[in-house]
Amino acid sequence: MKAAAGEPLDLVGRMRGEISAAGGAIPFARYMALALYEPGLGYYERSERVVGRGGDFITSVSVGPLFGELLARWILDVVPGVHGLADGPVEIIEAGAHDGRLAEDILGAIERLGGADASRFGYRILEPSPVRQSWQAARLARFGDRVRWSPSMPGRDTGVPGLRGVILSNELLDAFPVERWRWSADRGRWVEQGVAWRQDRFEWVPLPTPPPPGWELPPELEAVLPEGFVRERSPAAVDWWANAARSLEAGCLLAIDYGLDAEEFLVPHRAEGTLRAYHRHRVGGDLLASPGEVDLTAHVDFSAIAGAGEREGLTTWCRQSQSRFLLGILESTRRSPSGFPEWTQARVRAFQTLTHPEHFGRSFRVLAQGRGPAPAGAR
Ligand SMILES: C[S@@+](CC[C@H](N)C(=O)[O-])C[C@H]1O[C@@H](n2cnc3c(N)ncnc32)[C@H](O)[C@@H]1O
């Protein structure tokens, strides 16, 4: 469908315009960026309710306030031992805050658990989208000027003073646009997948881009990797992490997300890659159908992310399953239970959901990298 002259373009019209201006195809990463984030039209611009039980998928945050309370406990345990953060103001900096629910849970818990230390903590949300910022501001109004917003990472290299605190995200990195590459056994090389518009629908087309550096296969793998094996990569996620690392003067980066180590991508049961479309708690279907109406997401490559942090001078403090990470925090709440809410049946069930291997426990991983050595409790 073509929009009539003067009519505002819908998302499909916007994508078709870009495809045509690019000479017939755009890289999939660009398609994904438009589908998720095009102002006013993209999936994450439409409604705060796409995340949660009434939406398309749930996250650990949707399970209830317990997740934020446990993260608050971790922050309160770790910060006093961090090089450069023993006293003075500290910021909790969240990216991918969506509707502000995790910020609300963490800030509420810091107030209850932090005692005299609570006043040290300010909260900053990194939010490029004005519409998402308005959802967050409405939810967090009661915290007044303890919450601030920045449209992007205030980088050290932009001359802004370095950040001091904890830069955290839950399911941010899996939401960055990914490149999609397909193995051509005939040509013995990876071929980037682009998106074209043909016969009234979006279609995959090969692009002539050279394969990413370092993606040469060892001969024994090249001999067996089947035609059409798919692998994604997200330079945008890696760049975001590297930039966050550069901005960090004292403290750490903490990411919780589902993902794999580099070598876990090239295994037979991942021949279709890890990119998925989610709609109403169902996964599957044509990845290029319904842009703007489905979530598009791919597994995080934790090796690439951790490597980027280490290249920026950070030390890996912890890299483990969400289950082990949260069990460690649970131990801490047992040692000093003061202020931590009572373990009602509902909260025990929430903990099981957050840690059970079939829910969030195994496929979700935690990466913490800091400036300086790991303090006690960082695990
Ligand atoms: C899968 S949702 C996770 C929402 C929430 N953190 C949770 O766990 O329920 C990903 C969120 O990250 C946001 N996002 C993506 N790229 C971003 C960026 N560069 N900066 C800030 N937020 C971003 C998306 O708009 C979306 O709200």
PDB file of N, CA, C and O in Angstrom, residues 342-374:
ATOM      1  N   GLU A 342       8.905  -9.775  54.347  1.00  0.00           N
ATOM      2  CA  GLU A 342       8.695 -11.158  54.788  1.00  0.00           C
ATOM      3  C   GLU A 342       8.537 -12.100  53.581  1.00  0.00           C
ATOM      4  O   GLU A 342       8.005 -11.688  52.537  1.00  0.00           O
ATOM      5  N   TRP A 343       8.994 -13.350  53.735  1.00  0.00           N
ATOM      6  CA  TRP A 343       8.888 -14.321  52.637  1.00  0.00           C
ATOM      7  C   TRP A 343       7.498 -14.951  52.621  1.00  0.00           C
ATOM      8  O   TRP A 343       7.296 -16.062  53.094  1.00  0.00           O
ATOM      9  N   THR A 344       6.526 -14.223  52.091  1.00  0.00           N
ATOM     10  CA  THR A 344       5.183 -14.774  51.933  1.00  0.00           C
ATOM     11  C   THR A 344       5.225 -15.857  50.861  1.00  0.00           C
ATOM     12  O   THR A 344       6.193 -15.945  50.096  1.00  0.00           O
ATOM     13  N   GLN A 345       4.135 -16.640  50.762  1.00  0.00           N
ATOM     14  CA  GLN A 345       4.105 -17.696  49.723  1.00  0.00           C
ATOM     15  C   GLN A 345       4.267 -17.096  48.330  1.00  0.00           C
ATOM     16  O   GLN A 345       4.942 -17.655  47.462  1.00  0.00           O
ATOM     17  N   ALA A 346       3.638 -15.941  48.119  1.00  0.00           N
ATOM     18  CA  ALA A 346       3.713 -15.313  46.785  1.00  0.00           C
ATOM     19  C   ALA A 346       5.152 -14.930  46.470  1.00  0.00           C
ATOM     20  O   ALA A 346       5.622 -15.085  45.333  1.00  0.00           O
ATOM     21  N   ARG A 347       5.883 -14.455  47.472  1.00  0.00           N
ATOM     22  CA  ARG A 347       7.267 -14.041  47.226  1.00  0.00           C
ATOM     23  C   ARG A 347       8.181 -15.259  47.021  1.00  0.00           C
ATOM     24  O   ARG A 347       9.106 -15.210  46.227  1.00  0.00           O
ATOM     25  N   VAL A 348       7.892 -16.337  47.728  1.00  0.00           N
ATOM     26  CA  VAL A 348       8.673 -17.562  47.508  1.00  0.00           C
ATOM     27  C   VAL A 348       8.433 -18.050  46.076  1.00  0.00           C
ATOM     28  O   VAL A 348       9.369 -18.426  45.350  1.00  0.00           O
ATOM     29  N   ARG A 349       7.163 -18.005  45.630  1.00  0.00           N
ATOM     30  CA  ARG A 349       6.858 -18.428  44.247  1.00  0.00           C
ATOM     31  C   ARG A 349       7.578 -17.527  43.241  1.00  0.00           C
ATOM     32  O   ARG A 349       8.124 -17.983  42.250  1.00  0.00           O
ATOM     33  N   ALA A 350       7.593 -16.223  43.532  1.00  0.00           N
ATOM     34  CA  ALA A 350       8.282 -15.297  42.612  1.00  0.00           C
ATOM     35  C   ALA A 350       9.773 -15.643  42.550  1.00  0.00           C
ATOM     36  O   ALA A 350      10.370 -15.661  41.468  1.00  0.00           O
ATOM     37  N   PHE A 351      10.356 -15.960  43.706  1.00  0.00           N
ATOM     38  CA  PHE A 351      11.791 -16.314  43.709  1.00  0.00           C
ATOM     39  C   PHE A 351      12.030 -17.566  42.870  1.00  0.00           C
ATOM     40  O   PHE A 351      12.997 -17.648  42.114  1.00  0.00           O
ATOM     41  N   GLN A 352      11.099 -18.534  42.995  1.00  0.00           N
ATOM     42  CA  GLN A 352      11.257 -19.768  42.208  1.00  0.00           C
ATOM     43  C   GLN A 352      11.181 -19.458  40.707  1.00  0.00           C
ATOM     44  O   GLN A 352      11.945 -19.997  39.914  1.00  0.00           O
ATOM     45  N   THR A 353      10.270 -18.578  40.333  1.00  0.00           N
ATOM     46  CA  THR A 353      10.165 -18.222  38.902  1.00  0.00           C
ATOM     47  C   THR A 353      11.458 -17.562  38.414  1.00  0.00           C
ATOM     48  O   THR A 353      11.933 -17.830  37.314  1.00  0.00           O
ATOM     49  N   LEU A 354      12.027 -16.713  39.258  1.00  0.00           N
ATOM     50  CA  LEU A 354      13.242 -15.988  38.856  1.00  0.00           C
ATOM     51  C   LEU A 354      14.466 -16.890  38.769  1.00  0.00           C
ATOM     52  O   LEU A 354      15.444 -16.549  38.103  1.00  0.00           O
ATOM     53  N   THR A 355      14.417 -18.041  39.463  1.00  0.00           N
ATOM     54  CA  THR A 355      15.624 -18.883  39.541  1.00  0.00           C
ATOM     55  C   THR A 355      15.442 -20.271  38.909  1.00  0.00           C
ATOM     56  O   THR A 355      16.427 -20.971  38.706  1.00  0.00           O
ATOM     57  N   HIS A 356      14.207 -20.661  38.606  1.00  0.00           N
ATOM     58  CA  HIS A 356      13.984 -22.011  38.081  1.00  0.00           C
ATOM     59  C   HIS A 356      14.568 -22.111  36.674  1.00  0.00           C
ATOM     60  O   HIS A 356      14.383 -21.220  35.846  1.00  0.00           O
ATOM     61  N   PRO A 357      15.298 -23.238  36.396  1.00  0.00           N
ATOM     62  CA  PRO A 357      15.926 -23.360  35.070  1.00  0.00           C
ATOM     63  C   PRO A 357      14.945 -23.243  33.903  1.00  0.00           C
ATOM     64  O   PRO A 357      15.321 -22.809  32.824  1.00  0.00           O
ATOM     65  N   GLU A 358      13.691 -23.623  34.116  1.00  0.00           N
ATOM     66  CA  GLU A 358      12.752 -23.545  32.991  1.00  0.00           C
ATOM     67  C   GLU A 358      12.122 -22.167  32.850  1.00  0.00           C
ATOM     68  O   GLU A 358      11.377 -21.915  31.909  1.00  0.00           O
ATOM     69  N   HIS A 359      12.357 -21.304  33.820  1.00  0.00           N
ATOM     70  CA  HIS A 359      11.851 -19.923  33.677  1.00  0.00           C
ATOM     71  C   HIS A 359      13.044 -18.997  33.406  1.00  0.00           C
ATOM     72  O   HIS A 359      13.633 -19.053  32.353  1.00  0.00           O
ATOM     73  N   PHE A 360      13.403 -18.200  34.428  1.00  0.00           N
ATOM     74  CA  PHE A 360      14.462 -17.218  34.192  1.00  0.00           C
ATOM     75  C   PHE A 360      15.828 -17.673  34.715  1.00  0.00           C
ATOM     76  O   PHE A 360      16.797 -16.947  34.607  1.00  0.00           O
ATOM     77  N   GLY A 361      15.891 -18.847  35.338  1.00  0.00           N
ATOM     78  CA  GLY A 361      17.098 -19.213  36.079  1.00  0.00           C
ATOM     79  C   GLY A 361      18.318 -19.538  35.249  1.00  0.00           C
ATOM     80  O   GLY A 361      19.412 -19.128  35.577  1.00  0.00           O
ATOM     81  N   ARG A 362      18.143 -20.309  34.145  1.00  0.00           N
ATOM     82  CA  ARG A 362      19.323 -20.801  33.447  1.00  0.00           C
ATOM     83  C   ARG A 362      19.657 -19.996  32.199  1.00  0.00           C
ATOM     84  O   ARG A 362      20.795 -19.616  31.971  1.00  0.00           O
ATOM     85  N   SER A 363      18.638 -19.701  31.376  1.00  0.00           N
ATOM     86  CA  SER A 363      18.965 -19.010  30.116  1.00  0.00           C
ATOM     87  C   SER A 363      19.334 -17.556  30.373  1.00  0.00           C
ATOM     88  O   SER A 363      19.974 -16.921  29.538  1.00  0.00           O
ATOM     89  N   PHE A 364      18.943 -17.034  31.538  1.00  0.00           N
ATOM     90  CA  PHE A 364      19.308 -15.652  31.866  1.00  0.00           C
ATOM     91  C   PHE A 364      20.634 -15.628  32.599  1.00  0.00           C
ATOM     92  O   PHE A 364      20.869 -16.446  33.485  1.00  0.00           O
ATOM     93  N   ARG A 365      21.464 -14.681  32.197  1.00  0.00           N
ATOM     94  CA  ARG A 365      22.803 -14.585  32.788  1.00  0.00           C
ATOM     95  C   ARG A 365      23.050 -13.178  33.287  1.00  0.00           C
ATOM     96  O   ARG A 365      22.383 -12.229  32.851  1.00  0.00           O
ATOM     97  N   VAL A 366      24.024 -13.095  34.177  1.00  0.00           N
ATOM     98  CA  VAL A 366      24.362 -11.814  34.786  1.00  0.00           C
ATOM     99  C   VAL A 366      25.828 -11.535  34.496  1.00  0.00           C
ATOM    100  O   VAL A 366      26.673 -12.398  34.698  1.00  0.00           O
ATOM    101  N   LEU A 367      26.077 -10.331  34.017  1.00  0.00           N
ATOM    102  CA  LEU A 367      27.465  -9.901  33.813  1.00  0.00           C
ATOM    103  C   LEU A 367      27.669  -8.611  34.582  1.00  0.00           C
ATOM    104  O   LEU A 367      26.929  -7.635  34.374  1.00  0.00           O
ATOM    105  N   ALA A 368      28.650  -8.617  35.505  1.00  0.00           N
ATOM    106  CA  ALA A 368      29.026  -7.378  36.196  1.00  0.00           C
ATOM    107  C   ALA A 368      30.496  -7.140  35.926  1.00  0.00           C
ATOM    108  O   ALA A 368      31.325  -8.042  36.107  1.00  0.00           O
ATOM    109  N   GLN A 369      30.804  -5.946  35.463  1.00  0.00           N
ATOM    110  CA  GLN A 369      32.208  -5.559  35.229  1.00  0.00           C
ATOM    111  C   GLN A 369      32.437  -4.201  35.862  1.00  0.00           C
ATOM    112  O   GLN A 369      31.618  -3.285  35.701  1.00  0.00           O
ATOM    113  N   GLY A 370      33.559  -4.065  36.581  1.00  0.00           N
ATOM    114  CA  GLY A 370      33.770  -2.825  37.321  1.00  0.00           C
ATOM    115  C   GLY A 370      35.131  -2.213  37.080  1.00  0.00           C
ATOM    116  O   GLY A 370      36.031  -2.851  36.525  1.00  0.00           O
ATOM    117  N   ARG A 371      35.234  -0.981  37.513  1.00  0.00           N
ATOM    118  CA  ARG A 371      36.527  -0.296  37.462  1.00  0.00           C
ATOM    119  C   ARG A 371      37.241  -0.624  38.764  1.00  0.00           C
ATOM    120  O   ARG A 371      36.807  -0.215  39.828  1.00  0.00           O
ATOM    121  N   GLY A 372      38.283  -1.424  38.673  1.00  0.00           N
ATOM    122  CA  GLY A 372      38.972  -1.864  39.882  1.00  0.00           C
ATOM    123  C   GLY A 372      38.546  -3.269  40.262  1.00  0.00           C
ATOM    124  O   GLY A 372      37.670  -3.864  39.634  1.00  0.00           O
ATOM    125  N   PRO A 373      39.173  -3.782  41.323  1.00  0.00           N
ATOM    126  CA  PRO A 373      38.906  -5.172  41.701  1.00  0.00           C
ATOM    127  C   PRO A 373      37.484  -5.377  42.242  1.00  0.00           C
ATOM    128  O   PRO A 373      36.858  -4.430  42.709  1.00  0.00           O
ATOM    129  N   ALA A 374      37.014  -6.620  42.172  1.00  0.00           N
ATOM    130  CA  ALA A 374      35.661  -6.934  42.656  1.00  0.00           C
ATOM    131  C   ALA A 374      35.594  -6.771  44.162  1.00  0.00           C
ATOM    132  O   ALA A 374      36.434  -7.322  44.875  1.00  0.00           O
TER     133      ALA A 374
END
